[in-house]
XYZ file of C-alpha atoms in Angstrom:
305
model
C -76.224 -16.835 20.845
C -76.661 -20.206 19.259
C -73.835 -21.436 17.045
C -74.148 -24.354 14.649
C -71.188 -25.612 12.655
C -72.645 -26.989 9.465
C -69.320 -27.709 7.807
C -65.689 -27.667 8.996
C -63.430 -28.630 6.041
C -61.483 -26.413 3.661
C -62.391 -26.154 -0.038
C -63.073 -29.531 -1.615
C -64.285 -31.018 1.670
C -62.975 -34.239 3.237
C -62.495 -36.552 1.483
C -61.814 -34.403 -1.580
C -63.217 -35.679 -4.840
C -59.887 -36.052 -6.692
C -57.553 -36.818 -3.815
C -56.094 -40.097 -2.586
C -53.763 -38.703 0.014
C -53.346 -40.912 3.126
C -56.282 -39.232 4.857
C -58.706 -39.424 1.940
C -57.693 -42.973 1.054
C -58.196 -44.180 4.602
C -61.563 -42.494 5.186
C -62.966 -43.935 1.953
C -61.769 -47.380 2.981
C -63.372 -47.150 6.388
C -60.022 -47.371 8.110
C -59.685 -43.801 9.318
C -59.885 -42.803 12.959
C -61.610 -39.514 12.288
C -64.602 -37.940 10.614
C -65.526 -36.901 7.078
C -66.366 -33.214 6.763
C -68.216 -30.903 4.391
C -66.962 -27.456 3.392
C -66.830 -24.839 6.138
C -70.135 -23.222 7.062
C -71.376 -21.706 10.305
C -74.834 -20.505 11.261
C -75.613 -18.195 14.209
C -78.809 -17.062 15.875
C -79.653 -14.839 18.790
C -83.106 -16.310 19.358
C -83.168 -19.740 17.622
C -85.697 -18.424 15.090
C -83.783 -16.147 12.775
C -80.438 -17.450 11.530
C -77.449 -15.859 9.803
C -74.843 -17.720 7.766
C -71.138 -16.971 7.987
C -70.214 -17.571 4.391
C -72.170 -19.575 1.818
C -70.618 -22.996 1.289
C -70.949 -25.026 -1.956
C -72.325 -27.762 0.346
C -74.994 -25.438 1.731
C -78.084 -27.265 0.407
C -77.212 -30.583 2.080
C -76.105 -28.725 5.218
C -79.510 -27.003 5.466
C -81.319 -30.319 4.902
C -79.296 -31.826 7.732
C -80.214 -29.027 10.142
C -83.895 -28.858 11.184
C -83.341 -25.368 12.625
C -82.836 -24.113 9.039
C -85.781 -25.873 7.425
C -88.683 -23.809 5.968
C -91.592 -23.469 8.376
C -94.619 -22.075 6.583
C -95.597 -21.331 2.968
C -93.947 -22.175 -0.317
C -91.230 -19.534 0.025
C -90.060 -19.158 3.568
C -86.828 -19.738 5.455
C -85.434 -18.935 8.917
C -82.237 -17.798 7.135
C -82.276 -14.019 7.285
C -78.877 -13.220 5.863
C -75.319 -14.062 5.038
C -72.032 -12.444 6.093
C -69.195 -12.893 3.631
C -65.629 -12.836 4.948
C -64.054 -13.114 1.434
C -64.771 -13.779 -2.233
C -63.181 -17.270 -2.152
C -65.263 -19.742 -4.177
C -65.774 -22.136 -1.284
C -67.116 -19.149 0.721
C -69.571 -17.679 -1.846
C -70.792 -20.380 -4.261
C -73.583 -21.329 -1.890
C -75.245 -17.999 -2.561
C -76.286 -19.371 -5.937
C -78.179 -22.132 -4.128
C -80.300 -19.453 -2.419
C -81.631 -17.960 -5.699
C -85.270 -19.083 -5.441
C -86.643 -15.558 -4.871
C -86.328 -15.731 -1.092
C -85.502 -12.305 0.362
C -82.369 -12.143 2.490
C -79.434 -9.827 3.181
C -75.772 -10.168 2.220
C -73.182 -8.253 4.263
C -69.771 -7.998 2.586
C -66.911 -5.606 1.872
C -67.464 -3.306 -1.092
C -64.734 -4.993 -3.119
C -66.320 -8.412 -2.618
C -69.745 -7.133 -3.619
C -68.243 -5.639 -6.772
C -66.538 -8.952 -7.638
C -69.804 -10.860 -7.284
C -72.363 -8.385 -8.650
C -70.393 -6.508 -11.328
C -67.717 -8.936 -12.471
C -69.643 -12.198 -12.486
C -72.929 -12.430 -14.368
C -74.061 -15.650 -12.592
C -74.644 -13.768 -9.357
C -77.254 -11.571 -11.085
C -79.585 -14.510 -10.441
C -79.804 -13.132 -6.910
C -81.435 -9.905 -8.080
C -83.958 -10.989 -10.706
C -86.809 -9.241 -8.869
C -86.869 -6.183 -6.580
C -85.962 -6.819 -2.936
C -84.676 -10.324 -3.631
C -81.247 -9.836 -2.076
C -80.343 -6.720 -0.080
C -76.549 -6.155 -0.413
C -75.061 -4.242 2.471
C -71.533 -2.935 2.519
C -69.392 -3.492 5.611
C -66.002 -1.984 6.465
C -63.199 -3.274 8.613
C -63.278 -1.734 12.063
C -66.906 -0.725 11.872
C -69.786 -2.472 13.675
C -73.124 -3.539 12.188
C -75.980 -5.674 13.406
C -77.539 -8.950 12.353
C -81.190 -8.563 13.263
C -84.251 -10.513 12.194
C -86.576 -9.010 9.569
C -89.285 -8.515 12.191
C -86.913 -6.936 14.716
C -87.922 -9.442 17.347
C -85.478 -11.555 19.365
C -82.712 -8.995 19.642
C -79.717 -8.626 17.370
C -76.200 -9.973 17.088
C -73.527 -7.320 16.948
C -70.811 -7.862 14.351
C -67.480 -6.226 13.697
C -65.188 -7.006 10.755
C -61.396 -7.208 11.117
C -59.169 -7.020 8.005
C -56.755 -9.922 7.937
C -55.500 -10.050 4.334
C -55.302 -8.080 1.096
C -54.993 -11.221 -1.114
C -57.943 -11.939 -3.396
C -58.647 -15.377 -4.875
C -57.041 -16.260 -8.229
C -60.207 -15.606 -10.251
C -60.308 -12.052 -8.923
C -56.582 -11.359 -9.000
C -57.057 -8.168 -10.982
C -58.471 -6.481 -7.857
C -55.719 -4.385 -6.285
C -54.956 -2.762 -3.013
C -58.041 -3.298 -0.835
C -57.013 -4.474 2.622
C -60.475 -5.969 3.121
C -59.995 -8.951 0.744
C -60.304 -11.284 3.728
C -62.096 -10.409 6.933
C -62.330 -11.972 10.347
C -65.629 -11.511 12.190
C -66.332 -10.748 15.868
C -69.924 -11.570 16.780
C -71.448 -10.446 20.079
C -74.729 -11.751 21.457
C -77.237 -9.669 23.357
C -75.961 -11.459 26.485
C -72.469 -10.098 25.798
C -70.949 -13.452 24.832
C -68.582 -13.226 21.856
C -67.500 -15.463 18.985
C -64.548 -14.985 16.654
C -64.750 -16.412 13.120
C -61.339 -16.418 11.444
C -61.222 -19.264 8.846
C -58.317 -17.635 6.995
C -55.435 -15.926 8.773
C -52.273 -14.930 6.917
C -50.434 -13.607 9.990
C -51.047 -13.776 13.744
C -50.450 -10.147 14.670
C -50.300 -8.639 18.131
C -53.657 -6.993 17.378
C -55.229 -10.364 16.615
C -53.756 -11.897 19.773
C -55.339 -9.137 21.816
C -58.685 -9.641 20.095
C -58.597 -13.425 20.555
C -57.965 -12.987 24.277
C -61.276 -11.165 24.714
C -63.471 -13.900 23.100
C -65.592 -16.597 24.650
C -65.089 -18.807 21.608
C -62.660 -18.683 18.689
C -63.047 -20.497 15.364
C -59.601 -20.247 13.804
C -57.894 -21.186 10.529
C -56.878 -24.830 10.757
C -56.222 -25.340 7.029
C -52.740 -26.832 7.098
C -50.608 -28.483 9.730
C -47.276 -27.530 8.119
C -46.135 -24.855 5.702
C -44.905 -27.337 3.077
C -47.763 -29.819 3.468
C -49.000 -29.773 -0.119
C -45.496 -29.723 -1.593
C -44.490 -32.844 0.365
C -47.640 -34.736 -0.598
C -47.927 -33.625 -4.239
C -44.351 -32.822 -5.135
C -45.477 -29.333 -6.166
C -47.763 -26.528 -5.120
C -47.604 -23.553 -2.815
C -46.568 -23.120 0.779
C -49.382 -22.526 3.282
C -48.277 -18.970 3.972
C -48.255 -18.208 0.229
C -51.906 -19.259 0.191
C -52.749 -16.963 3.084
C -52.827 -19.536 5.891
C -50.604 -19.710 8.955
C -50.067 -23.433 9.618
C -51.187 -24.999 12.894
C -48.016 -26.921 13.817
C -44.279 -26.280 13.775
C -42.151 -23.284 14.485
C -44.318 -20.167 14.225
C -47.544 -22.198 13.909
C -50.701 -21.096 15.665
C -50.402 -23.729 18.354
C -47.068 -22.220 19.338
C -47.998 -18.567 18.818
C -51.228 -18.894 20.830
C -49.924 -21.240 23.509
C -50.914 -18.865 26.313
C -54.341 -17.958 24.943
C -56.950 -18.215 27.703
C -60.064 -18.068 25.462
C -62.541 -20.542 27.062
C -63.292 -22.448 23.862
C -60.862 -22.676 20.945
C -61.637 -24.603 17.781
C -59.854 -25.107 14.484
C -62.077 -24.839 11.375
C -61.528 -24.859 7.593
C -59.336 -27.960 7.861
C -57.774 -29.183 4.609
C -58.157 -32.848 3.648
C -54.350 -33.294 3.844
C -54.005 -32.077 7.440
C -52.734 -34.943 9.658
C -54.577 -33.661 12.705
C -57.799 -34.952 11.170
C -56.555 -38.423 12.150
C -57.587 -38.828 15.774
C -54.916 -41.492 16.242
C -52.131 -39.131 15.172
C -49.545 -37.240 17.200
C -50.783 -33.985 15.592
C -54.336 -34.564 16.845
C -53.037 -35.284 20.354
C -50.907 -32.135 20.277
C -53.990 -30.052 19.401
C -56.092 -31.601 22.166
C -53.295 -31.421 24.740
C -52.988 -27.717 23.997
C -56.680 -27.191 24.834
C -57.996 -26.892 21.264
C -60.788 -28.742 19.529
C -61.374 -29.600 15.887
C -64.663 -28.193 14.632
C -67.029 -30.964 13.465
C -70.017 -30.909 11.190
C -73.224 -30.743 13.233
C -71.639 -29.303 16.378
C -74.212 -27.043 18.091
C -73.539 -24.929 21.184
C -74.756 -21.801 22.948
C -72.695 -18.786 24.052
């Protein structure tokens, strides 16, 4: 299975358009020991020909243009992108769907509640179904497996299983109640048996998740905030990380501590907020991450499992 990280930042990217925190200020001034990042986006393929997107970033167009693997090959309407798997209804995870509205057939796999939010509650997403067979919406359920296979059926398929990790919907869809599948983690398995975990938002590191993580060949994990009060300290107001559905990376109870014994061969933090000090490769936080055997996901990173 080929994995390409097209974007690795949280919503707003890095630097964020309206932010002058120490990180954003330094990167704009060319004085930052680290890398700018677009909003989180991952593409996977079992054969290098047919690709599936994990989420649909608002930065998707530029991410496609920067990735020759995803360029059209023949004809006026063609793309190697066969489908999208949505882990949530968060804006920075779904807005890119609207950039794929040019009558190109593809599939969208998502929980029933997320499909209802997009198709029934938001008229803009009707642009994806202006003609028959434009977008094929497929419902997925936590705990059940499904496959990501190319339209031709060639090249094998990637197995996928969704894991419910939160019942909290984004603010614009706060009227939705009770569905545990508001946020999903994804376990992808190649025909070779290699496995990838995609968990860009984790509200709690449960014993079940620890057991799942231990079976993976590669884990892409929520790296949004370093500390629980990160935004409050920088802005003087705001929410704690855990209130926003993100376990912080550092500190007591952070994922570095909770997963200290995790033997997964490759561990990477993704969905990193612009305020997170570990983005600075000269910082103590960055060194702590690297010393613990973790990487920071970077735009353009391409590897095979």
